[in-house]
């Protein structure tokens, strides 16, 4: 059973930056792809980014390409999401989630373990 502690969310102005952290316990990152998802009020949850447990490859949603960067620190069992050039439409609750031994090609339903989320609010 994996558990997550997400942090780093907050209120930031349009164009600002935040770095989200997801500390994973219960397993090493070697066995799980870790994805970041977000859900804005009144909208469905969507995938933002993912880092693969197989080859370390990364995936980004088109809406965040060039602005967000996902990375991991295996020594700290932590996955980060660096978010730059934030826009009001990035406002959402951000969740990290784990998918066993994945290249990040799986759908959201395959992510078995989920964190509680951290709120990101971008003011205009």
Short mmCIF file of N, CA, C and O in Angstrom, two decimals:
data_model
loop_
_atom_site.label_atom_id
_atom_site.label_comp_id
_atom_site.label_asym_id
_atom_site.label_seq_id
_atom_site.Cartn_x
_atom_site.Cartn_y
_atom_site.Cartn_z
N UNK A 1 0.85 -1.18 0.00
CA UNK A 1 0.00 0.00 0.00
C UNK A 1 0.88 1.24 0.00
O UNK A 1 1.67 1.43 0.91
N UNK A 2 0.74 2.05 -1.03
CA UNK A 2 1.51 3.28 -1.09
C UNK A 2 0.77 4.39 -0.38
O UNK A 2 -0.47 4.45 -0.36
N UNK A 3 1.55 5.32 0.16
CA UNK A 3 0.98 6.54 0.73
C UNK A 3 1.76 7.72 0.20
O UNK A 3 2.94 7.60 -0.13
N UNK A 4 1.08 8.84 0.13
CA UNK A 4 1.69 10.03 -0.44
C UNK A 4 1.51 11.22 0.51
O UNK A 4 0.46 11.35 1.14
N UNK A 5 2.50 12.08 0.52
CA UNK A 5 2.36 13.38 1.16
C UNK A 5 2.68 14.43 0.11
O UNK A 5 3.83 14.54 -0.33
N UNK A 6 1.66 15.17 -0.29
CA UNK A 6 1.82 16.21 -1.31
C UNK A 6 1.97 17.55 -0.62
O UNK A 6 1.32 17.81 0.40
N UNK A 7 2.78 18.39 -1.18
CA UNK A 7 2.96 19.73 -0.63
C UNK A 7 3.42 20.67 -1.74
O UNK A 7 3.74 20.23 -2.84
N UNK A 8 3.45 21.94 -1.41
CA UNK A 8 3.96 22.93 -2.35
C UNK A 8 2.89 23.78 -3.02
O UNK A 8 3.21 24.73 -3.73
N UNK A 9 1.65 23.43 -2.82
CA UNK A 9 0.59 24.24 -3.41
C UNK A 9 0.47 25.58 -2.70
O UNK A 9 1.09 25.83 -1.67
N UNK A 10 -0.34 26.45 -3.29
CA UNK A 10 -0.54 27.76 -2.68
C UNK A 10 -1.14 28.74 -3.66
O UNK A 10 -1.63 28.35 -4.74
N UNK A 11 -1.10 30.00 -3.29
CA UNK A 11 -1.62 31.09 -4.12
C UNK A 11 -0.45 31.80 -4.78
O UNK A 11 0.51 32.19 -4.11
N UNK A 12 -0.54 31.97 -6.09
CA UNK A 12 0.53 32.62 -6.83
C UNK A 12 -0.10 33.51 -7.90
O UNK A 12 -1.22 33.25 -8.36
N UNK A 13 0.60 34.53 -8.29
CA UNK A 13 0.09 35.43 -9.33
C UNK A 13 0.32 34.84 -10.72
O UNK A 13 1.19 33.98 -10.92
N UNK A 14 -0.44 35.31 -11.65
CA UNK A 14 -0.29 34.95 -13.06
C UNK A 14 1.17 35.13 -13.48
O UNK A 14 1.76 36.19 -13.25
N UNK A 15 1.74 34.08 -14.07
CA UNK A 15 3.13 34.13 -14.48
C UNK A 15 4.11 33.62 -13.45
O UNK A 15 5.32 33.51 -13.73
N UNK A 16 3.65 33.34 -12.27
CA UNK A 16 4.51 32.87 -11.19
C UNK A 16 4.85 31.40 -11.28
O UNK A 16 4.47 30.71 -12.24
N UNK A 17 5.55 30.93 -10.26
CA UNK A 17 6.02 29.54 -10.24
C UNK A 17 5.72 28.90 -8.89
O UNK A 17 5.67 29.57 -7.86
N UNK A 18 5.55 27.58 -8.94
CA UNK A 18 5.43 26.76 -7.75
C UNK A 18 6.11 25.43 -8.03
O UNK A 18 6.18 24.99 -9.18
N UNK A 19 6.56 24.78 -6.97
CA UNK A 19 7.07 23.42 -7.10
C UNK A 19 6.30 22.51 -6.15
O UNK A 19 6.33 22.69 -4.93
N UNK A 20 5.62 21.55 -6.73
CA UNK A 20 4.88 20.57 -5.95
C UNK A 20 5.79 19.38 -5.64
O UNK A 20 6.62 19.00 -6.47
N UNK A 21 5.62 18.83 -4.44
CA UNK A 21 6.37 17.64 -4.04
C UNK A 21 5.40 16.53 -3.68
O UNK A 21 4.34 16.79 -3.10
N UNK A 22 5.79 15.32 -4.00
CA UNK A 22 5.01 14.13 -3.65
C UNK A 22 5.97 13.13 -3.03
O UNK A 22 6.76 12.51 -3.74
N UNK A 23 5.92 13.01 -1.71
CA UNK A 23 6.77 12.05 -1.01
C UNK A 23 6.02 10.73 -0.93
O UNK A 23 4.89 10.68 -0.43
N UNK A 24 6.65 9.68 -1.44
CA UNK A 24 6.02 8.36 -1.52
C UNK A 24 6.57 7.45 -0.43
O UNK A 24 7.79 7.38 -0.24
N UNK A 25 5.70 6.75 0.23
CA UNK A 25 6.12 5.74 1.20
C UNK A 25 5.40 4.44 0.91
O UNK A 25 4.33 4.44 0.30
N UNK A 26 6.01 3.34 1.31
CA UNK A 26 5.42 2.03 1.08
C UNK A 26 6.10 1.26 -0.03
O UNK A 26 5.89 0.06 -0.18
N UNK A 27 6.89 1.94 -0.85
CA UNK A 27 7.63 1.28 -1.92
C UNK A 27 8.64 2.28 -2.48
O UNK A 27 8.48 3.49 -2.30
N UNK A 28 9.63 1.76 -3.16
CA UNK A 28 10.53 2.67 -3.85
C UNK A 28 9.88 3.09 -5.17
O UNK A 28 8.95 2.44 -5.67
N UNK A 29 10.41 4.15 -5.73
CA UNK A 29 9.88 4.66 -6.99
C UNK A 29 10.20 3.73 -8.15
O UNK A 29 9.63 3.86 -9.23
N UNK A 30 11.12 2.79 -7.93
CA UNK A 30 11.55 1.91 -9.03
C UNK A 30 10.39 1.13 -9.62
O UNK A 30 10.45 0.71 -10.78
N UNK A 31 9.35 0.87 -8.83
CA UNK A 31 8.29 -0.03 -9.29
C UNK A 31 7.04 0.68 -9.78
O UNK A 31 6.11 0.03 -10.25
N UNK A 32 7.01 2.00 -9.66
CA UNK A 32 5.78 2.71 -9.98
C UNK A 32 6.04 3.91 -10.87
O UNK A 32 6.98 4.67 -10.65
N UNK A 33 5.19 4.08 -11.84
CA UNK A 33 5.11 5.36 -12.53
C UNK A 33 4.32 6.30 -11.64
O UNK A 33 3.31 5.91 -11.04
N UNK A 34 4.79 7.53 -11.54
CA UNK A 34 4.09 8.53 -10.74
C UNK A 34 3.54 9.60 -11.66
O UNK A 34 4.28 10.18 -12.46
N UNK A 35 2.27 9.84 -11.53
CA UNK A 35 1.62 10.85 -12.34
C UNK A 35 1.10 11.99 -11.48
O UNK A 35 0.79 11.81 -10.30
N UNK A 36 1.02 13.14 -12.08
CA UNK A 36 0.35 14.30 -11.49
C UNK A 36 -0.93 14.53 -12.27
O UNK A 36 -0.91 14.59 -13.50
N UNK A 37 -2.01 14.68 -11.54
CA UNK A 37 -3.31 14.96 -12.12
C UNK A 37 -3.85 16.23 -11.46
O UNK A 37 -3.38 16.63 -10.39
N UNK A 38 -4.85 16.83 -12.08
CA UNK A 38 -5.46 18.00 -11.46
C UNK A 38 -6.95 18.01 -11.74
O UNK A 38 -7.42 17.47 -12.73
N UNK A 39 -7.68 18.65 -10.84
CA UNK A 39 -9.12 18.80 -11.01
C UNK A 39 -9.52 20.20 -10.61
O UNK A 39 -9.33 20.60 -9.45
N UNK A 40 -10.05 20.91 -11.58
CA UNK A 40 -10.55 22.25 -11.34
C UNK A 40 -12.03 22.17 -10.97
O UNK A 40 -12.70 21.20 -11.31
N UNK A 41 -12.54 23.19 -10.27
CA UNK A 41 -13.95 23.18 -9.88
C UNK A 41 -14.87 23.00 -11.09
O UNK A 41 -14.71 23.70 -12.10
N UNK A 42 -15.77 22.06 -10.99
CA UNK A 42 -16.73 21.84 -12.05
C UNK A 42 -16.20 21.11 -13.27
O UNK A 42 -16.91 20.97 -14.27
N UNK A 43 -14.95 20.66 -13.21
CA UNK A 43 -14.35 19.98 -14.35
C UNK A 43 -13.90 18.58 -13.96
O UNK A 43 -13.71 18.27 -12.79
N UNK A 44 -13.71 17.74 -14.97
CA UNK A 44 -13.21 16.40 -14.72
C UNK A 44 -11.70 16.45 -14.41
O UNK A 44 -11.00 17.36 -14.85
N UNK A 45 -11.27 15.45 -13.70
CA UNK A 45 -9.85 15.34 -13.41
C UNK A 45 -9.09 15.03 -14.70
O UNK A 45 -9.57 14.26 -15.55
N UNK A 46 -7.92 15.63 -14.85
CA UNK A 46 -7.14 15.42 -16.06
C UNK A 46 -5.69 15.13 -15.71
O UNK A 46 -5.17 15.58 -14.68
N UNK A 47 -5.05 14.39 -16.58
CA UNK A 47 -3.63 14.11 -16.39
C UNK A 47 -2.79 15.31 -16.76
O UNK A 47 -3.06 15.99 -17.75
N UNK A 48 -1.78 15.58 -15.98
CA UNK A 48 -0.88 16.71 -16.21
C UNK A 48 0.48 16.21 -16.68
O UNK A 48 1.01 16.68 -17.68
N UNK A 49 1.03 15.26 -15.95
CA UNK A 49 2.37 14.77 -16.28
C UNK A 49 2.58 13.43 -15.62
O UNK A 49 1.88 13.06 -14.67
N UNK A 50 3.57 12.70 -16.13
CA UNK A 50 3.87 11.38 -15.57
C UNK A 50 5.34 11.09 -15.80
O UNK A 50 5.91 11.52 -16.82
N UNK A 51 5.93 10.35 -14.86
CA UNK A 51 7.31 9.90 -15.03
C UNK A 51 7.33 8.39 -14.88
O UNK A 51 6.78 7.84 -13.92
N UNK A 52 7.96 7.74 -15.84
CA UNK A 52 7.89 6.29 -15.94
C UNK A 52 8.84 5.60 -14.98
O UNK A 52 9.95 6.06 -14.73
N UNK A 53 8.40 4.45 -14.47
CA UNK A 53 9.25 3.63 -13.61
C UNK A 53 10.13 2.69 -14.44
O UNK A 53 11.05 2.09 -13.93
N UNK A 54 9.84 2.58 -15.73
CA UNK A 54 10.58 1.64 -16.57
C UNK A 54 11.84 2.28 -17.14
O UNK A 54 12.93 1.72 -17.05
N UNK A 55 11.68 3.45 -17.73
CA UNK A 55 12.83 4.07 -18.38
C UNK A 55 13.04 5.52 -17.98
O UNK A 55 13.89 6.21 -18.55
N UNK A 56 12.25 6.00 -17.03
CA UNK A 56 12.39 7.38 -16.60
C UNK A 56 11.82 8.39 -17.59
O UNK A 56 12.00 9.59 -17.41
N UNK A 57 11.15 7.89 -18.61
CA UNK A 57 10.55 8.79 -19.58
C UNK A 57 9.44 9.63 -18.96
O UNK A 57 8.86 9.27 -17.93
N UNK A 58 9.19 10.77 -19.58
CA UNK A 58 8.19 11.69 -19.06
C UNK A 58 7.13 12.00 -20.11
O UNK A 58 7.39 11.95 -21.32
N UNK A 59 5.96 12.32 -19.61
CA UNK A 59 4.82 12.65 -20.46
C UNK A 59 4.18 13.92 -19.91
O UNK A 59 4.09 14.09 -18.69
N UNK A 60 3.74 14.79 -20.82
CA UNK A 60 3.08 16.03 -20.41
C UNK A 60 1.80 16.24 -21.20
O UNK A 60 1.73 15.93 -22.39
N UNK A 61 0.81 16.82 -20.55
CA UNK A 61 -0.36 17.28 -21.26
C UNK A 61 0.04 18.45 -22.15
O UNK A 61 0.93 19.23 -21.79
N UNK A 62 -0.63 18.60 -23.28
CA UNK A 62 -0.30 19.69 -24.20
C UNK A 62 -0.41 21.05 -23.52
O UNK A 62 0.36 21.96 -23.83
N UNK A 63 -1.34 21.16 -22.61
CA UNK A 63 -1.60 22.46 -21.97
C UNK A 63 -0.47 22.92 -21.05
O UNK A 63 -0.41 24.09 -20.69
N UNK A 64 0.43 22.00 -20.68
CA UNK A 64 1.51 22.38 -19.76
C UNK A 64 2.89 22.20 -20.36
O UNK A 64 3.89 22.52 -19.71
N UNK A 65 2.98 21.67 -21.56
CA UNK A 65 4.28 21.46 -22.20
C UNK A 65 5.05 22.76 -22.29
O UNK A 65 4.51 23.79 -22.67
N UNK A 66 6.32 22.67 -21.93
CA UNK A 66 7.17 23.85 -21.97
C UNK A 66 7.08 24.72 -20.73
O UNK A 66 7.90 25.63 -20.55
N UNK A 67 6.12 24.44 -19.86
CA UNK A 67 5.96 25.23 -18.63
C UNK A 67 6.19 24.39 -17.38
O UNK A 67 6.71 24.91 -16.39
N UNK A 68 5.79 23.13 -17.42
CA UNK A 68 5.90 22.24 -16.26
C UNK A 68 7.01 21.22 -16.52
O UNK A 68 7.21 20.77 -17.65
N UNK A 69 7.68 20.83 -15.45
CA UNK A 69 8.72 19.80 -15.53
C UNK A 69 8.55 18.82 -14.38
O UNK A 69 8.50 19.25 -13.21
N UNK A 70 8.46 17.54 -14.70
CA UNK A 70 8.37 16.51 -13.68
C UNK A 70 9.75 15.89 -13.48
O UNK A 70 10.52 15.73 -14.45
N UNK A 71 10.07 15.57 -12.25
CA UNK A 71 11.36 14.93 -11.96
C UNK A 71 11.22 14.09 -10.70
O UNK A 71 10.22 14.21 -9.98
N UNK A 72 12.21 13.23 -10.47
CA UNK A 72 12.17 12.45 -9.24
C UNK A 72 13.53 12.41 -8.58
O UNK A 72 14.57 12.65 -9.21
N UNK A 73 13.49 12.17 -7.30
CA UNK A 73 14.70 12.01 -6.49
C UNK A 73 14.54 10.67 -5.78
O UNK A 73 13.83 10.58 -4.78
N UNK A 74 15.16 9.65 -6.35
CA UNK A 74 14.97 8.31 -5.80
C UNK A 74 15.48 8.20 -4.37
O UNK A 74 14.94 7.44 -3.57
N UNK A 75 16.52 8.93 -4.06
CA UNK A 75 17.08 8.87 -2.70
C UNK A 75 16.06 9.38 -1.67
O UNK A 75 16.05 8.92 -0.53
N UNK A 76 15.24 10.31 -2.09
CA UNK A 76 14.23 10.87 -1.19
C UNK A 76 12.84 10.28 -1.44
O UNK A 76 11.88 10.68 -0.78
N UNK A 77 12.76 9.37 -2.42
CA UNK A 77 11.46 8.78 -2.80
C UNK A 77 10.41 9.87 -3.05
O UNK A 77 9.26 9.77 -2.60
N UNK A 78 10.83 10.87 -3.78
CA UNK A 78 9.99 12.05 -3.99
C UNK A 78 9.92 12.38 -5.48
O UNK A 78 10.92 12.28 -6.19
N UNK A 79 8.74 12.77 -5.90
CA UNK A 79 8.52 13.25 -7.27
C UNK A 79 8.12 14.72 -7.18
O UNK A 79 7.31 15.10 -6.33
N UNK A 80 8.68 15.51 -8.08
CA UNK A 80 8.42 16.95 -8.08
C UNK A 80 7.70 17.34 -9.36
O UNK A 80 7.85 16.72 -10.41
N UNK A 81 6.95 18.41 -9.26
CA UNK A 81 6.36 19.04 -10.44
C UNK A 81 6.68 20.52 -10.36
O UNK A 81 6.10 21.25 -9.55
N UNK A 82 7.66 20.94 -11.16
CA UNK A 82 8.01 22.35 -11.23
C UNK A 82 7.07 23.03 -12.22
O UNK A 82 7.00 22.63 -13.38
N UNK A 83 6.37 24.02 -11.75
CA UNK A 83 5.37 24.70 -12.57
C UNK A 83 5.78 26.16 -12.74
O UNK A 83 5.82 26.91 -11.77
N UNK A 84 6.09 26.52 -13.96
CA UNK A 84 6.48 27.89 -14.29
C UNK A 84 5.44 28.54 -15.19
O UNK A 84 4.61 27.85 -15.79
N UNK A 85 5.50 29.84 -15.30
CA UNK A 85 4.58 30.59 -16.16
C UNK A 85 3.14 30.18 -15.90
O UNK A 85 2.37 29.93 -16.84
N UNK A 86 2.78 30.13 -14.65
CA UNK A 86 1.44 29.67 -14.28
C UNK A 86 0.37 30.63 -14.78
O UNK A 86 0.58 31.86 -14.85
N UNK A 87 -0.76 30.05 -15.14
CA UNK A 87 -1.89 30.80 -15.67
C UNK A 87 -3.11 30.56 -14.77
O UNK A 87 -3.19 29.52 -14.09
N UNK A 88 -4.07 31.45 -14.79
CA UNK A 88 -5.28 31.22 -13.99
C UNK A 88 -5.95 29.88 -14.30
O UNK A 88 -6.52 29.25 -13.38
N UNK A 89 -5.86 29.43 -15.52
CA UNK A 89 -6.49 28.15 -15.88
C UNK A 89 -5.75 26.95 -15.32
O UNK A 89 -6.23 25.81 -15.43
N UNK A 90 -4.61 27.17 -14.69
CA UNK A 90 -3.91 26.08 -13.99
C UNK A 90 -4.46 25.88 -12.57
O UNK A 90 -4.07 24.93 -11.88
N UNK A 91 -5.36 26.74 -12.15
CA UNK A 91 -5.95 26.62 -10.83
C UNK A 91 -6.71 25.31 -10.70
O UNK A 91 -7.58 25.00 -11.51
N UNK A 92 -6.36 24.54 -9.68
CA UNK A 92 -6.95 23.21 -9.49
C UNK A 92 -6.38 22.59 -8.23
O UNK A 92 -5.40 23.09 -7.66
N UNK A 93 -6.97 21.48 -7.84
CA UNK A 93 -6.34 20.62 -6.85
C UNK A 93 -5.47 19.64 -7.61
O UNK A 93 -5.93 18.99 -8.55
N UNK A 94 -4.23 19.55 -7.22
CA UNK A 94 -3.26 18.68 -7.88
C UNK A 94 -3.03 17.43 -7.03
O UNK A 94 -2.78 17.53 -5.81
N UNK A 95 -3.08 16.29 -7.70
CA UNK A 95 -2.91 15.01 -7.03
C UNK A 95 -1.74 14.25 -7.64
O UNK A 95 -1.54 14.30 -8.86
N UNK A 96 -1.01 13.52 -6.80
CA UNK A 96 -0.07 12.56 -7.35
C UNK A 96 -0.67 11.17 -7.19
O UNK A 96 -1.48 10.92 -6.27
N UNK A 97 -0.29 10.28 -8.09
CA UNK A 97 -0.85 8.95 -8.11
C UNK A 97 0.18 7.98 -8.68
O UNK A 97 1.11 8.39 -9.37
N UNK A 98 0.00 6.69 -8.37
CA UNK A 98 0.97 5.68 -8.77
C UNK A 98 0.34 4.57 -9.59
O UNK A 98 -0.77 4.12 -9.29
N UNK A 99 1.07 4.14 -10.60
CA UNK A 99 0.66 3.05 -11.49
C UNK A 99 1.82 2.06 -11.52
O UNK A 99 2.95 2.42 -11.86
N UNK A 100 1.53 0.80 -11.18
CA UNK A 100 2.59 -0.19 -11.03
C UNK A 100 3.30 -0.48 -12.34
O UNK A 100 2.66 -0.82 -13.34
N UNK A 101 4.60 -0.32 -12.31
CA UNK A 101 5.50 -0.70 -13.40
C UNK A 101 4.95 -0.27 -14.76
O UNK A 101 4.68 -1.10 -15.63
N UNK A 102 4.81 1.03 -14.92
CA UNK A 102 4.18 1.57 -16.12
C UNK A 102 5.12 2.50 -16.87
O UNK A 102 6.01 3.11 -16.29
N UNK A 103 4.88 2.59 -18.17
CA UNK A 103 5.61 3.56 -19.00
C UNK A 103 4.80 4.84 -19.18
O UNK A 103 5.11 5.63 -20.07
N UNK A 104 3.80 5.03 -18.36
CA UNK A 104 2.93 6.21 -18.39
C UNK A 104 1.93 6.19 -19.54
O UNK A 104 1.30 7.21 -19.82
N UNK A 105 1.78 5.07 -20.20
CA UNK A 105 0.81 4.99 -21.29
C UNK A 105 -0.57 4.56 -20.80
O UNK A 105 -1.54 4.61 -21.56
N UNK A 106 -0.67 4.15 -19.54
CA UNK A 106 -1.95 3.69 -19.02
C UNK A 106 -2.91 4.84 -18.79
O UNK A 106 -2.50 5.99 -18.60
N UNK A 107 -4.20 4.51 -18.78
CA UNK A 107 -5.21 5.51 -18.49
C UNK A 107 -5.28 5.78 -16.99
O UNK A 107 -4.76 5.01 -16.18
N UNK A 108 -5.97 6.83 -16.65
CA UNK A 108 -6.08 7.25 -15.25
C UNK A 108 -6.62 6.14 -14.36
O UNK A 108 -6.19 5.99 -13.22
N UNK A 109 -7.52 5.33 -14.89
CA UNK A 109 -8.15 4.29 -14.09
C UNK A 109 -7.12 3.27 -13.59
O UNK A 109 -7.36 2.58 -12.60
N UNK A 110 -5.99 3.17 -14.27
CA UNK A 110 -4.97 2.21 -13.87
C UNK A 110 -4.08 2.69 -12.74
O UNK A 110 -3.29 1.92 -12.19
N UNK A 111 -4.19 3.96 -12.40
CA UNK A 111 -3.41 4.49 -11.28
C UNK A 111 -4.11 4.07 -9.98
O UNK A 111 -5.20 4.55 -9.66
N UNK A 112 -3.47 3.19 -9.27
CA UNK A 112 -4.13 2.50 -8.17
C UNK A 112 -4.11 3.30 -6.87
O UNK A 112 -5.03 3.21 -6.07
N UNK A 113 -3.05 4.04 -6.65
CA UNK A 113 -2.89 4.75 -5.37
C UNK A 113 -2.88 6.25 -5.62
O UNK A 113 -2.23 6.72 -6.55
N UNK A 114 -3.57 6.97 -4.73
CA UNK A 114 -3.75 8.42 -4.92
C UNK A 114 -3.46 9.17 -3.62
O UNK A 114 -3.77 8.68 -2.52
N UNK A 115 -2.90 10.37 -3.79
CA UNK A 115 -2.72 11.26 -2.67
C UNK A 115 -3.97 12.07 -2.40
O UNK A 115 -4.97 11.95 -3.11
N UNK A 116 -3.90 12.92 -1.38
CA UNK A 116 -5.05 13.72 -0.96
C UNK A 116 -5.18 15.02 -1.74
O UNK A 116 -6.24 15.65 -1.71
N UNK A 117 -4.13 15.42 -2.41
CA UNK A 117 -4.19 16.62 -3.24
C UNK A 117 -3.66 17.86 -2.53
O UNK A 117 -3.66 17.95 -1.30
N UNK A 118 -3.22 18.80 -3.34
CA UNK A 118 -2.76 20.10 -2.84
C UNK A 118 -3.33 21.18 -3.76
O UNK A 118 -3.31 21.03 -4.98
N UNK A 119 -3.84 22.23 -3.16
CA UNK A 119 -4.53 23.28 -3.93
C UNK A 119 -3.52 24.24 -4.54
O UNK A 119 -2.62 24.74 -3.85
N UNK A 120 -3.70 24.50 -5.81
CA UNK A 120 -2.94 25.53 -6.53
C UNK A 120 -3.92 26.56 -7.03
O UNK A 120 -4.87 26.21 -7.74
N UNK A 121 -3.70 27.81 -6.68
CA UNK A 121 -4.56 28.90 -7.12
C UNK A 121 -3.70 29.97 -7.77
O UNK A 121 -2.75 30.47 -7.16
N UNK A 122 -4.04 30.29 -9.02
CA UNK A 122 -3.30 31.31 -9.77
C UNK A 122 -4.23 32.50 -9.98
O UNK A 122 -5.27 32.38 -10.62
N UNK A 123 -3.83 33.62 -9.44
CA UNK A 123 -4.65 34.82 -9.56
C UNK A 123 -4.31 35.59 -10.83
O UNK A 123 -3.16 35.61 -11.27
N UNK A 124 -5.32 36.22 -11.39
CA UNK A 124 -5.12 36.95 -12.65
C UNK A 124 -4.71 38.40 -12.39
O UNK A 124 -4.73 38.89 -11.30
#
